[in-house]
mmCIF file of C-alpha atoms in Angstrom:
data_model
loop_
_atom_site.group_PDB
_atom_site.id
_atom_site.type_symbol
_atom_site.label_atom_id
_atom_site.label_comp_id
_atom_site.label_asym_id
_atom_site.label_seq_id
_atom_site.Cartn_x
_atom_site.Cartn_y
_atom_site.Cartn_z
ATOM 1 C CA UNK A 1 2.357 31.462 20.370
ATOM 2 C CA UNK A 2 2.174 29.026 17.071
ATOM 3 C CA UNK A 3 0.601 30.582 14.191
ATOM 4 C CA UNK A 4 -0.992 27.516 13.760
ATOM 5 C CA UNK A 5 -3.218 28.426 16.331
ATOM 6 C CA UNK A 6 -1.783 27.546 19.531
ATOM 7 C CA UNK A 7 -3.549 28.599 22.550
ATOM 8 C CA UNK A 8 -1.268 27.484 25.345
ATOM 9 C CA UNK A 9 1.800 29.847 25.482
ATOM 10 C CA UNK A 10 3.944 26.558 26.665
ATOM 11 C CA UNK A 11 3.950 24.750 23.754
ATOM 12 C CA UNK A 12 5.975 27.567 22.075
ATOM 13 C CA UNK A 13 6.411 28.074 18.523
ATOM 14 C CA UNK A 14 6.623 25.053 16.418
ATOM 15 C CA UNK A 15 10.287 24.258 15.003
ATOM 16 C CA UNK A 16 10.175 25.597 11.332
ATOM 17 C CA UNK A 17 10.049 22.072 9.703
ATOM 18 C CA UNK A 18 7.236 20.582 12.068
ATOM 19 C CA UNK A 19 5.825 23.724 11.159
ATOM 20 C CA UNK A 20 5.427 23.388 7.495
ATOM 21 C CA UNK A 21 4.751 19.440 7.714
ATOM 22 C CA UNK A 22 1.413 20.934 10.195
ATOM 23 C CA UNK A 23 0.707 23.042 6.893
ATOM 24 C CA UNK A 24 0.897 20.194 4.489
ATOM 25 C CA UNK A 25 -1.069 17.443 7.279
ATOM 26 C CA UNK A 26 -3.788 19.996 7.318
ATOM 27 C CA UNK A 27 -4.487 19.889 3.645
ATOM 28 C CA UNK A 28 -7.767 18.265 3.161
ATOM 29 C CA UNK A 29 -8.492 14.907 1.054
ATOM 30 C CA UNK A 30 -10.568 15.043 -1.499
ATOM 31 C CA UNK A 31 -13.844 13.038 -0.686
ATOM 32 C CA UNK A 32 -14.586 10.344 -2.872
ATOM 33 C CA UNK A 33 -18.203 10.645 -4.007
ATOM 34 C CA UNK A 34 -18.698 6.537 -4.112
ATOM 35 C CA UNK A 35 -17.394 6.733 -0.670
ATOM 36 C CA UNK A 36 -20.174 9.581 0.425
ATOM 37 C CA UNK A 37 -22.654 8.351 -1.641
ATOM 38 C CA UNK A 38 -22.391 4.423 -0.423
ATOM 39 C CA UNK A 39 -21.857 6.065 3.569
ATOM 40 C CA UNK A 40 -24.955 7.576 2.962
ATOM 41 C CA UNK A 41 -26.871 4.684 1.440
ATOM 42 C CA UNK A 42 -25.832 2.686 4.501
ATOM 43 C CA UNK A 43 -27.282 4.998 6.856
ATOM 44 C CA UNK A 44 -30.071 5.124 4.830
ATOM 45 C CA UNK A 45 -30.555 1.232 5.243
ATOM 46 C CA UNK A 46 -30.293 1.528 8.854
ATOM 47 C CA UNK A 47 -32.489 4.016 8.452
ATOM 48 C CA UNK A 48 -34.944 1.972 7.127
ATOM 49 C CA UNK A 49 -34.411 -0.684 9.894
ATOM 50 C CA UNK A 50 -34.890 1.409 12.641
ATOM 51 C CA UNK A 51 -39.161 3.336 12.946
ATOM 52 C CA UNK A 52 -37.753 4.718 15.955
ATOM 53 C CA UNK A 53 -35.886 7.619 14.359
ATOM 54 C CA UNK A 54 -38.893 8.510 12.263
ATOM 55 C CA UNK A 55 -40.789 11.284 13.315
ATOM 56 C CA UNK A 56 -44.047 9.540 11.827
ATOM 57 C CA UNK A 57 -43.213 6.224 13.244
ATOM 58 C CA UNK A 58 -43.189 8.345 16.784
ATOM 59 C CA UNK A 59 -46.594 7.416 17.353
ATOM 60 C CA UNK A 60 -46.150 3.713 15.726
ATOM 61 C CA UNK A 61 -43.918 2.977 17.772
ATOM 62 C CA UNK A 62 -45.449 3.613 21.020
ATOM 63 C CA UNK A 63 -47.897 1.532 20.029
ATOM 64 C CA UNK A 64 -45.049 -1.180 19.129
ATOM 65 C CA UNK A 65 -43.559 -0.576 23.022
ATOM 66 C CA UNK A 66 -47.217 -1.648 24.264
ATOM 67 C CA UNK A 67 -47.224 -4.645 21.920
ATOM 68 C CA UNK A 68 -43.816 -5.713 22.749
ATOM 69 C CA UNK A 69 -44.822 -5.814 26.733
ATOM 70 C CA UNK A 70 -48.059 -7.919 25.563
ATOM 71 C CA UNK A 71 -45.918 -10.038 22.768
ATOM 72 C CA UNK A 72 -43.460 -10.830 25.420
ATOM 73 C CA UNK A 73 -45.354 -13.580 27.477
ATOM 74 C CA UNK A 74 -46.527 -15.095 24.221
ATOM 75 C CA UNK A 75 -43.273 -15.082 22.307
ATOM 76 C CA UNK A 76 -41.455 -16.799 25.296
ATOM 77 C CA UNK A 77 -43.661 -19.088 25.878
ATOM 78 C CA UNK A 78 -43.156 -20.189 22.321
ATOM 79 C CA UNK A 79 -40.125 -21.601 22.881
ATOM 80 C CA UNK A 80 -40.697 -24.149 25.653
ATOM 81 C CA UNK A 81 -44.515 -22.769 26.968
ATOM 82 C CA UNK A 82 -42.829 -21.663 30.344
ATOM 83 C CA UNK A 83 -41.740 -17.737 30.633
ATOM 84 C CA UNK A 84 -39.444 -19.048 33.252
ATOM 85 C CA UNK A 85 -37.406 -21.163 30.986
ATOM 86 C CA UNK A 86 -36.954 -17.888 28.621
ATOM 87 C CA UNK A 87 -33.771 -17.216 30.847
ATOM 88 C CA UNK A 88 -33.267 -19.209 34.077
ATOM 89 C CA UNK A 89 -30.972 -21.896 32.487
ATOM 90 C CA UNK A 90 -28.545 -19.503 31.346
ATOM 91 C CA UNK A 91 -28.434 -17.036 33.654
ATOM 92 C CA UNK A 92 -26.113 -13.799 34.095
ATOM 93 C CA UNK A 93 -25.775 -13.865 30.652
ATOM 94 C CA UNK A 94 -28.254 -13.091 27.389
ATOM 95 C CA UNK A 95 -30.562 -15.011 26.239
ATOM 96 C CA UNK A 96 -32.204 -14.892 22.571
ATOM 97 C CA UNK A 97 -35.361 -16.339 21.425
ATOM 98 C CA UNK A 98 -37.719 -15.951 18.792
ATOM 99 C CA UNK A 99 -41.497 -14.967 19.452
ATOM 100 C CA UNK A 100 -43.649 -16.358 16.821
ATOM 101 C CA UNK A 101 -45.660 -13.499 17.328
ATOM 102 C CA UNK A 102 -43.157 -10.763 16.057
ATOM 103 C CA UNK A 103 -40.927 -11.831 13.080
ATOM 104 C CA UNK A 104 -38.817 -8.593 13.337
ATOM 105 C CA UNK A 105 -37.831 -8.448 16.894
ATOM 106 C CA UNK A 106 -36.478 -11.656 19.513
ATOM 107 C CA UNK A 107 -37.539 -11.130 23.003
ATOM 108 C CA UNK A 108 -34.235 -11.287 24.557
ATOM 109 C CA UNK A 109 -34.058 -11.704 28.741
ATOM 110 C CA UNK A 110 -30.572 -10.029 30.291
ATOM 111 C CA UNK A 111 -29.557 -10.939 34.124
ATOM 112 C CA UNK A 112 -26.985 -10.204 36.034
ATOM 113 C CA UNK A 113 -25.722 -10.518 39.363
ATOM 114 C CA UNK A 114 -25.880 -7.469 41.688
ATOM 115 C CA UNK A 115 -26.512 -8.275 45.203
ATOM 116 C CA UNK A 116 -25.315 -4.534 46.628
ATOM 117 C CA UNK A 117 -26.596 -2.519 43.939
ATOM 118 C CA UNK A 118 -29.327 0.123 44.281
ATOM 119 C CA UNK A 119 -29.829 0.935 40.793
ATOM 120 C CA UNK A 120 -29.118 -1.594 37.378
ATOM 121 C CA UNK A 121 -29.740 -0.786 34.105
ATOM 122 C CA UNK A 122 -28.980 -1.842 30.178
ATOM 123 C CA UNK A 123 -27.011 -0.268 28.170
ATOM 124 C CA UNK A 124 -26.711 -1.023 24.545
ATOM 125 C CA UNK A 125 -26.325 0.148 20.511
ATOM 126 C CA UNK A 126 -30.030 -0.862 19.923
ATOM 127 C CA UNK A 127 -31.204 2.533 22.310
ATOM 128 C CA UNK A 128 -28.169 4.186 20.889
ATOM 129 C CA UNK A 129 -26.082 3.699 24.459
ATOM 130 C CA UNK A 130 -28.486 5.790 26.078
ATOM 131 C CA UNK A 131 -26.284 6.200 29.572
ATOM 132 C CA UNK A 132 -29.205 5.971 31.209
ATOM 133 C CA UNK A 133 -30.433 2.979 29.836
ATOM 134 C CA UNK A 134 -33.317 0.397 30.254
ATOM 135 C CA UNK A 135 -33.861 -0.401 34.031
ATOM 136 C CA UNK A 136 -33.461 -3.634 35.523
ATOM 137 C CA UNK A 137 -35.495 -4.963 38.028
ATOM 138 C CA UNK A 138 -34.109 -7.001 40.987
ATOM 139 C CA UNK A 139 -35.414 -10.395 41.134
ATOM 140 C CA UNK A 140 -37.066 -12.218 44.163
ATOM 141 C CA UNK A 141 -33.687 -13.857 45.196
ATOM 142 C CA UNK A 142 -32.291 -10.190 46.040
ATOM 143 C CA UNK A 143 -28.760 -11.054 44.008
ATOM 144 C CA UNK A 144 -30.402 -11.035 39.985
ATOM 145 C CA UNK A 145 -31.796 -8.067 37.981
ATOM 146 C CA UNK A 146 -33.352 -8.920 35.060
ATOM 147 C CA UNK A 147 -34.817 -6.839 32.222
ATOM 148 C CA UNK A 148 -36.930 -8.236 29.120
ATOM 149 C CA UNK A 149 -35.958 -6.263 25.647
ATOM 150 C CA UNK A 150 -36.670 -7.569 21.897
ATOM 151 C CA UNK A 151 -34.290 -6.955 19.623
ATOM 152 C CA UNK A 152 -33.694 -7.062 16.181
ATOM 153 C CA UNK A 153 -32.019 -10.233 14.404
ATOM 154 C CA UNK A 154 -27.692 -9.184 13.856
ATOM 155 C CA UNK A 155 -25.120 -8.586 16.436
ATOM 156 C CA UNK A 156 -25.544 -5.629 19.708
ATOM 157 C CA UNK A 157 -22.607 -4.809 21.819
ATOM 158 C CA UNK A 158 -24.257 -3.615 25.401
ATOM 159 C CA UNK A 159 -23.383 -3.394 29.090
ATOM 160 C CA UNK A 160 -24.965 -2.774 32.205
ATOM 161 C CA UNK A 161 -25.044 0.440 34.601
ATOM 162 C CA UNK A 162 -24.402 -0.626 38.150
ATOM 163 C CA UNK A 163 -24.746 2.227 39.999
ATOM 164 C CA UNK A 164 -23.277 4.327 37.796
ATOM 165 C CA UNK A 165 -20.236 2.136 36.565
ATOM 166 C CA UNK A 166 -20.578 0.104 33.757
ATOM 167 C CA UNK A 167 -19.536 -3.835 33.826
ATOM 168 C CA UNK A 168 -19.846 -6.224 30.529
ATOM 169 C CA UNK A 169 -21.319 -9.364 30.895
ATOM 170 C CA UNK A 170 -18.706 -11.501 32.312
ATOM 171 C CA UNK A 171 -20.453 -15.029 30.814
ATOM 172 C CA UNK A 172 -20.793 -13.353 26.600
ATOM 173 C CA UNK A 173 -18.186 -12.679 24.025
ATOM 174 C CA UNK A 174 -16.518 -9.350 24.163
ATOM 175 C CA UNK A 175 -17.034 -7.029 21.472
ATOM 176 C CA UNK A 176 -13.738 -6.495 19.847
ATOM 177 C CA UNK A 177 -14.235 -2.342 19.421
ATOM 178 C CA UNK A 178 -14.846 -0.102 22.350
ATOM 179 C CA UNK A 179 -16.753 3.156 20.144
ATOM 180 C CA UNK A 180 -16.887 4.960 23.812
ATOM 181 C CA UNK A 181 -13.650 3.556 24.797
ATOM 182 C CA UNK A 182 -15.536 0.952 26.913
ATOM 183 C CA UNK A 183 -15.434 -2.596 26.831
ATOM 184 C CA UNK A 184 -18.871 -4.282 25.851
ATOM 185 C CA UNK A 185 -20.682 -7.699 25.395
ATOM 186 C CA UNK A 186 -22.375 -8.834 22.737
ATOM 187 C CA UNK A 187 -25.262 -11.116 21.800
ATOM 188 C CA UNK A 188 -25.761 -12.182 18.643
ATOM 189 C CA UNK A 189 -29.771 -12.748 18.205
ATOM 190 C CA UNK A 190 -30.275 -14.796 14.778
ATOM 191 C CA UNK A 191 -32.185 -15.075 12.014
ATOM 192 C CA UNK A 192 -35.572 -16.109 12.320
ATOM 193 C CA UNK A 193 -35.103 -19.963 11.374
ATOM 194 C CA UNK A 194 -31.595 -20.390 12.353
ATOM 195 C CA UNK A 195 -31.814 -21.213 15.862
ATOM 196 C CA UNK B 1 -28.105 25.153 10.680
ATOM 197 C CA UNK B 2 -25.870 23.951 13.131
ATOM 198 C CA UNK B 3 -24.889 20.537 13.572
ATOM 199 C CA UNK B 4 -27.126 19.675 16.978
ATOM 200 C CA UNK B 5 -29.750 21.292 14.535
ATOM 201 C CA UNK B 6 -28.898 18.913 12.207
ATOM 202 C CA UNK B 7 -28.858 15.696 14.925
ATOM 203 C CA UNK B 8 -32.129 16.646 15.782
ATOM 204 C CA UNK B 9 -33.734 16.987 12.022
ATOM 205 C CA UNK B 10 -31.980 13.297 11.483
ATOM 206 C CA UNK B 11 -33.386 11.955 14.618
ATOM 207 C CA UNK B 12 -36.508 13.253 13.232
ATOM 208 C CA UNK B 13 -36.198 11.247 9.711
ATOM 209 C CA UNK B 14 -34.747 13.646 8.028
ATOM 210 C CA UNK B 15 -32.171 11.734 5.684
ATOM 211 C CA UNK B 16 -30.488 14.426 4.110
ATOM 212 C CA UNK B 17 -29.402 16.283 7.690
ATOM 213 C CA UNK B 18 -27.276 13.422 8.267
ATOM 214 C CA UNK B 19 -26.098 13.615 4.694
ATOM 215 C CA UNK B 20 -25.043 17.199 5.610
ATOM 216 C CA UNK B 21 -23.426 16.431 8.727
ATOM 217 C CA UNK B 22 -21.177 13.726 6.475
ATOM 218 C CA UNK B 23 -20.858 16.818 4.087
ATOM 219 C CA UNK B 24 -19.813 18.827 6.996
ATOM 220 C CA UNK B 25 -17.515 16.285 8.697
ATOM 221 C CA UNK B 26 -15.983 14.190 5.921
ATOM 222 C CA UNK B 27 -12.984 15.688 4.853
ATOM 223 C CA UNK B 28 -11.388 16.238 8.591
ATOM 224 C CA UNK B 29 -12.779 12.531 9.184
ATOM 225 C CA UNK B 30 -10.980 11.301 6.566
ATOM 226 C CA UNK B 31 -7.504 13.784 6.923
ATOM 227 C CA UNK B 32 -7.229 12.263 10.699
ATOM 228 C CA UNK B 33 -7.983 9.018 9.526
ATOM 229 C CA UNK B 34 -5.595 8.991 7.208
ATOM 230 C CA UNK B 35 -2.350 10.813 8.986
ATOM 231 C CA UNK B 36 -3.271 8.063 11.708
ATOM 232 C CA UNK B 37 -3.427 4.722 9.500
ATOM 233 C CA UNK B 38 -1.543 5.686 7.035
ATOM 234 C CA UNK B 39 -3.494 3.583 4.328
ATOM 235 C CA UNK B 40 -5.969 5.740 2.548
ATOM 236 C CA UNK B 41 -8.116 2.268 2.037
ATOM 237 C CA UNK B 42 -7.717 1.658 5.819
ATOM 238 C CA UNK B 43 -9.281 5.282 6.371
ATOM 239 C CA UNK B 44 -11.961 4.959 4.303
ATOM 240 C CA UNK B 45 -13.280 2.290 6.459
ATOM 241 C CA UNK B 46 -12.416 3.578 9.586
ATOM 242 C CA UNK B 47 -14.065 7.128 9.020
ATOM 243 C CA UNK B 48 -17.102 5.263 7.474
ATOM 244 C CA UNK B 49 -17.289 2.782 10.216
ATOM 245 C CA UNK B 50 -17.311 5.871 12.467
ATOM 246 C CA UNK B 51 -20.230 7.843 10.595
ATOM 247 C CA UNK B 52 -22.150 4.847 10.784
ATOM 248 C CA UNK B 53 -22.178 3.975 14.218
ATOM 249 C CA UNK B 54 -22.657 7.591 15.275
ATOM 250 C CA UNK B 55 -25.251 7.505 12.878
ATOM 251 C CA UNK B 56 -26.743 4.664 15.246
ATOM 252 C CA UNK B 57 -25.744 6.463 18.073
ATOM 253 C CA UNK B 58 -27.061 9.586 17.284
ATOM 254 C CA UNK B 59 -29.767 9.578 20.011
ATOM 255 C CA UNK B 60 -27.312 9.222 22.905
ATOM 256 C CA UNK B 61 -25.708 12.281 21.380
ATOM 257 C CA UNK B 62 -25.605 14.946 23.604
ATOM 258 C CA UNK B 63 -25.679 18.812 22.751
ATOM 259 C CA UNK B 64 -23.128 20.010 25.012
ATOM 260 C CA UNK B 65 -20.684 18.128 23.682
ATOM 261 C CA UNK B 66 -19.764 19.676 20.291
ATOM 262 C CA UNK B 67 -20.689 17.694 17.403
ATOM 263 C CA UNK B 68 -17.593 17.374 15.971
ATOM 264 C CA UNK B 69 -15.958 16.077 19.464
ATOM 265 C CA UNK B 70 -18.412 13.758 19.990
ATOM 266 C CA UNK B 71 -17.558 12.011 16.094
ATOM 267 C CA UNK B 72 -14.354 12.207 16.732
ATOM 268 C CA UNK B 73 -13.952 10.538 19.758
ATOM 269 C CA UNK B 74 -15.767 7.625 17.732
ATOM 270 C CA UNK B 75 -13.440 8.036 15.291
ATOM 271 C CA UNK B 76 -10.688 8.063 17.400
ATOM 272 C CA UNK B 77 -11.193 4.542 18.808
ATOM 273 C CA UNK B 78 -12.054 3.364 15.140
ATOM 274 C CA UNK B 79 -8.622 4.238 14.393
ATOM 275 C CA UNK B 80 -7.055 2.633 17.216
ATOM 276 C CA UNK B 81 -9.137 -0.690 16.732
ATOM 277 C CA UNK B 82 -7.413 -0.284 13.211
ATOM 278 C CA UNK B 83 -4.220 -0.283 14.222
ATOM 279 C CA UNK B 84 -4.593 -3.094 16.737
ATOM 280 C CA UNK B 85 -6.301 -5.316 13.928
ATOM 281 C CA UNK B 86 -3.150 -4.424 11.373
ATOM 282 C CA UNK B 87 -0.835 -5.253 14.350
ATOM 283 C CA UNK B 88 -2.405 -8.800 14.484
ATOM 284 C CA UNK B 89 -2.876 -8.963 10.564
ATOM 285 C CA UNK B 90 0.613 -8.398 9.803
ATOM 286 C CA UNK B 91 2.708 -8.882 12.759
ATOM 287 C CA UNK B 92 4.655 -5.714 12.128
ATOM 288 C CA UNK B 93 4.363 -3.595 15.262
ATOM 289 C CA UNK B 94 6.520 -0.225 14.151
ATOM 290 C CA UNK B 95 8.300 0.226 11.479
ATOM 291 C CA UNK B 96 12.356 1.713 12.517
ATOM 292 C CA UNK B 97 13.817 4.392 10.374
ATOM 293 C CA UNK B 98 16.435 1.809 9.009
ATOM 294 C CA UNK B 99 13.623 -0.269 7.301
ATOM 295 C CA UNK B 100 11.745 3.052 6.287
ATOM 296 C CA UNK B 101 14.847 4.278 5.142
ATOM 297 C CA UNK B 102 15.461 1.310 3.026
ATOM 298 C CA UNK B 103 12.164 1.263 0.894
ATOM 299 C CA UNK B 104 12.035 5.254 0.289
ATOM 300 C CA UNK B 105 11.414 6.176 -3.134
ATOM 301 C CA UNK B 106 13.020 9.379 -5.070
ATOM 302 C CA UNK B 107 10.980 11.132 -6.776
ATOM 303 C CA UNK B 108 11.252 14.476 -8.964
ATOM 304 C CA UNK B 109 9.107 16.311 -7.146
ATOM 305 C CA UNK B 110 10.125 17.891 -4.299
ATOM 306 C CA UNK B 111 6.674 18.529 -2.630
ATOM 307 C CA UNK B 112 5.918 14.420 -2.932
ATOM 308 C CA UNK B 113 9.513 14.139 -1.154
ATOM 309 C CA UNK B 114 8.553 16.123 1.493
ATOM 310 C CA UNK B 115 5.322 14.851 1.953
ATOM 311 C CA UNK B 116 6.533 11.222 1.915
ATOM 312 C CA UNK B 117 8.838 12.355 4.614
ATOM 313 C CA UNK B 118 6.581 14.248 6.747
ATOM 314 C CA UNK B 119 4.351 10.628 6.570
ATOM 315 C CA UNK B 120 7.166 8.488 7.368
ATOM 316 C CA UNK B 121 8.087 10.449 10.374
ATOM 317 C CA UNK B 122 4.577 10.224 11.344
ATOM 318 C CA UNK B 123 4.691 6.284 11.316
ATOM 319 C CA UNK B 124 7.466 6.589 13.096
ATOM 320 C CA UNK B 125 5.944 7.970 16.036
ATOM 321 C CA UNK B 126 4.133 6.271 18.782
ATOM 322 C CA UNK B 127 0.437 5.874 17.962
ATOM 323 C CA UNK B 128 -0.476 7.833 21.251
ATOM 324 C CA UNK B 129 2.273 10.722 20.089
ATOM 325 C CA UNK B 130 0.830 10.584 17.092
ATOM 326 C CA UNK B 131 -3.241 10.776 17.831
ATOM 327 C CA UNK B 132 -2.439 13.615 19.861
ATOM 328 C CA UNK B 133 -0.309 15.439 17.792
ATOM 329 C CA UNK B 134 -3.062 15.377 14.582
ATOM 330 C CA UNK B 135 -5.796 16.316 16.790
ATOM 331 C CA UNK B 136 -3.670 19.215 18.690
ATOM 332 C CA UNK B 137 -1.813 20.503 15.354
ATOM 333 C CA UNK B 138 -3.964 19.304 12.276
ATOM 334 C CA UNK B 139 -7.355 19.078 13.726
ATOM 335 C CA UNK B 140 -6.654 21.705 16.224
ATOM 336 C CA UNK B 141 -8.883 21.029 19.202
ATOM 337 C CA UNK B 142 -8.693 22.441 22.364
ATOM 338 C CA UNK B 143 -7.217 20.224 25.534
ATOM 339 C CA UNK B 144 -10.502 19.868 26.669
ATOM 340 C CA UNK B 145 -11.852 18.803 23.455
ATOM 341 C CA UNK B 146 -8.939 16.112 22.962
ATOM 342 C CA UNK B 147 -9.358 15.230 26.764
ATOM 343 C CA UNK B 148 -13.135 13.968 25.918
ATOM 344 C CA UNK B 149 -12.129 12.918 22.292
ATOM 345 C CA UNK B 150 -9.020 10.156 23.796
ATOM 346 C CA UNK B 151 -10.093 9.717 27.451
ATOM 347 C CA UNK B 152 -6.783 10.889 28.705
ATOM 348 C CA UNK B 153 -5.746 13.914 30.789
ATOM 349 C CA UNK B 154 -5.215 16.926 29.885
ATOM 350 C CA UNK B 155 -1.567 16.895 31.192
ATOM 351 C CA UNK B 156 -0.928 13.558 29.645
ATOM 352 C CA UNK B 157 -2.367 14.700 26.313
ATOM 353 C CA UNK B 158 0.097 17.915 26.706
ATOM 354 C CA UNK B 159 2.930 15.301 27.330
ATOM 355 C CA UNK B 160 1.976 13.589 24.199
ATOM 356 C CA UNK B 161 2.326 16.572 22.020
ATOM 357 C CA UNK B 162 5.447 17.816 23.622
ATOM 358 C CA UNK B 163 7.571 14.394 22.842
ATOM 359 C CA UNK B 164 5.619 13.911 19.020
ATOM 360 C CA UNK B 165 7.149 18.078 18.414
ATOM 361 C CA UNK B 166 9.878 17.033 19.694
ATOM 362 C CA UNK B 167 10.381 13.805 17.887
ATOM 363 C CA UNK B 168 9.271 15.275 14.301
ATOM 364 C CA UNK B 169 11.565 17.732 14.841
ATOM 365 C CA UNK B 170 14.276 14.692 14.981
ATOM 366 C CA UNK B 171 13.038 13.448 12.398
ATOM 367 C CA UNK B 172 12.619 15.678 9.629
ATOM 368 C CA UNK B 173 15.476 17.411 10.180
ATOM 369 C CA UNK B 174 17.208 13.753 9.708
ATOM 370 C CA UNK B 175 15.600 13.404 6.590
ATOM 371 C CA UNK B 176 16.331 16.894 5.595
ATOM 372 C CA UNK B 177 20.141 16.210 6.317
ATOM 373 C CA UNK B 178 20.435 12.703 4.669
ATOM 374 C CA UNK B 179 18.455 14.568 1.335
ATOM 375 C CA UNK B 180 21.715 16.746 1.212
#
C-alpha cells in the first residue's frame, strides 16, 4: 500500500523517486488574491444577470415565466407580424429574434427532427444543463418538436434530449468546449439593435 | 457548512457561499491545473474558466455527486480544451526529452532542479497518463471519483496510472543519472 494513500493494493508502492515528485506535485500554489478577487467579481456579474438564482427574485420570476408565455406571441410577431415565420424558414436549427416587448430576453424558437422519438427536450447553459431540460412538443407534421425559450443577448451552447441521448443541432456551429464532455450547439442571440 | 450547503445558500443569492466554495476549492483547482498545462498563466484561466461555468451551472449540480468531483470534472475538460487550443496555437504537439534536454537550465538549488525535473517528466507524458496520474496521486480521488471526473473506465483509468508510474519512474531516474 502507498503511503500516499493508495487504496488499491495493485498499484503497489510507488518507486522512491515518483514517490517524492507525488510529495512535491502535491504542494499547493499560492492563490493569487487578484485572481480570487476578479473570479469572484465575475460571478458576481453573472450574478447580477441572472434573477433566477435570487431567492427574492423567486417570486419575480414566476411572474417573468407567465410574461414570457404572454410576450412570446407579441415579440414574434414583431419581426414579420406572423408567429409562423418566427421559425419555419429555418428550421431544425435556432432561431433568434428580438421582441420589442422585452429588451432583456429574445424569444428564440428551437426544432428539430425526431420522427421516432417519444420524449424531446432542451438542454442548455441558460437552465444550467438541467438533464432534464425544457420539453419539446411534437409538431402537427409528426417529424418536428419545437419549443419556444427567450434568452438573454451573448452566446449558449445547448443540445437536445432524445429519449434520453443527447444530439447537437446538426444545422448550428459547434461549441468548441465540451464542460460535460459532450458536444453542444450554439446560438448566438445578439444585441438588441444588431440584427 | 458543507459544500452542497454551500450550492444551495449560492443558489439562494448568497454571494459569499460561492466565494467560499472558491476559498475551499482554489488551491487544488489551480495545483491540477497547473501540473496539467504546465503554464501557470494557462491555469489561471483554465481553473477560472471552470469556477465560472460551474458557477452557471450550479443548478444542474447534483448532491450525490461530491462537490469537488463534480468541479473537477469541469475542470478537467477545461484543461483538455487547453491543451487542444495550445496544440493548434503553436503547432508543437509533445515535446521529446532531446529538445527538453536541450533547453534545461542549472540552477544552484537543488530543490528547483528537482522540481524542474519532476515537471519536465510530466510534459513528457501523455496528456491522458498524465490527467490520471495528478488526479490518482496528487489530487487523490478514488476510481470512482476519477471515473465520473474523465468519463473513462475504471480499468482504463487504472491502465493510465500504471504506464504514467511506470514512465516517471523512467524518467526521473534518467534525469537523476544524467545529473551525476
Amino acid at each position: 500500500m502507498s503511503r500516499f494513500g493508495s487504496t488499491d493494493d495493485r498499484e503497489g508502492v510507488l518507486p522512491p523517486r515518483v514517490a517524492r515528485a507525488v510529495e512535491l506535485l502535491r504542494e499547493e500554489p499560492e492563490v493569487p488574491v487578484a485572481w480570487r478577487d476578479d473570479l469572484v467579481r465575475s460571478a458576481t456579474t453573472l450574478h447580477s444577470r441572472r434573477p433566477w438564482l435570487s431567492a427574492a427574485a423567486a417570486v419575480l420570476a414566476a411572474g417573468v415565466c407567465a410574461a414570457v408565455a404572454l410576450g412570446h406571441d407579441r415579440g414574434a410577431r414583431s419581426t414579420d407580424g406572423t408567429r409562423g415565420a418566427f421559425g419555419e424558414t429555418q428550421r431544425g436549427t435556432a432561431v433568434a429574434a428580438l421582441a420589442a416587448t422585452a429588451p432583456e430576453t429574445a424569444p428564440v424558437r428551437f426544432t428539430v427532427e425526431a420522427p421516432n422519438a417519444a420524449h424531446v427536450s432542451l438542454v442548455g447553459d441558460f437552465e444550467g444543463w438541467n438533464p432534464a431540460g425544457v420539453p419539446m412538443s411534437l409538431d402537427a407534421d409528426g417529424h418536428t418538436w419545437t419549443v419556444d425559450v427567450r434568452l438573454a443577448p451573448g452566446r449558449h451552447a445547448f443540445v437536445f434530449s432524445v429519449d434520453g441521448g443527447l444530439r447537437v443541432d446538426p444545422r448550428a456551429p459547434m461549441a468548441g468546449d465540451d464542460d460535460f464532455g459532450t458536444p453542444s450547439s450554439v446560438i448566438v442571440v445578439p444585441q438588441s439593435g444588431e440584427h | 457548512m458543507t459544500d452542497a450547503e454551500l450550492v444551495r445558500c449560492a443558489l439562494d443569492g448568497d454571494a459569499r457561499a460561492f466565494t467560499t466554495l472558491v476559498d475551499r476549492h482554489a488551491a487544488a483547482c489551480l495545483r491540477f491545473a497547473t501540473r496539467m498545462l504546465g503554464e501557470r498563466a494557462d491555469a489561471e484561466d483554465a481553473a477560472q474558466q471552470a469556477f465560472l461555468r460551474a458557477y452557471k451551472a450550479l443548478a444542474s449540480y447534483e448532491e450525490r455527486t461530491p462537490f469537488r468531483s463534480w468541479l473537477f470534472a469541469i475542470l478537467v475538460n477545461r484543461c483538455r480544451t487547453a491543451l487542444v487550443q495550445r496544440a493548434r496555437r503553436e503547432r508543437r504537439i509533445v515535446l521529446d526529452e532531446e529538445q527538453v534536454g536541450s533547453v534545461r537550465v542549472e540552477h544552484d538549488a537543488v530543490s528547483h532542479e528537482l522540481r524542474e525535473e519532476i515537471e519536465w517528466a510530466l510534459r513528457s507524458l501523455r496528456a491522458e497518463q498524465r490527467e490520471a496520474f495528478l488526479l490518482r496521486h496528487v489530487e487523490q480521488l478514488s476510481y470512482e471519483e476519477m471515473a465520473v471526473v474523465t468519463g473513462a473506465g475504471v480499468s482504463a483509468l487504472k491502465m493510465r496510472v500504471k504506464r504514467a508510474c511506470e514512465r516517471l519512474q523512467v524518467l526521473l531516474r534518467d534525469g537523476a543519472e544524467e545529473d551525476r
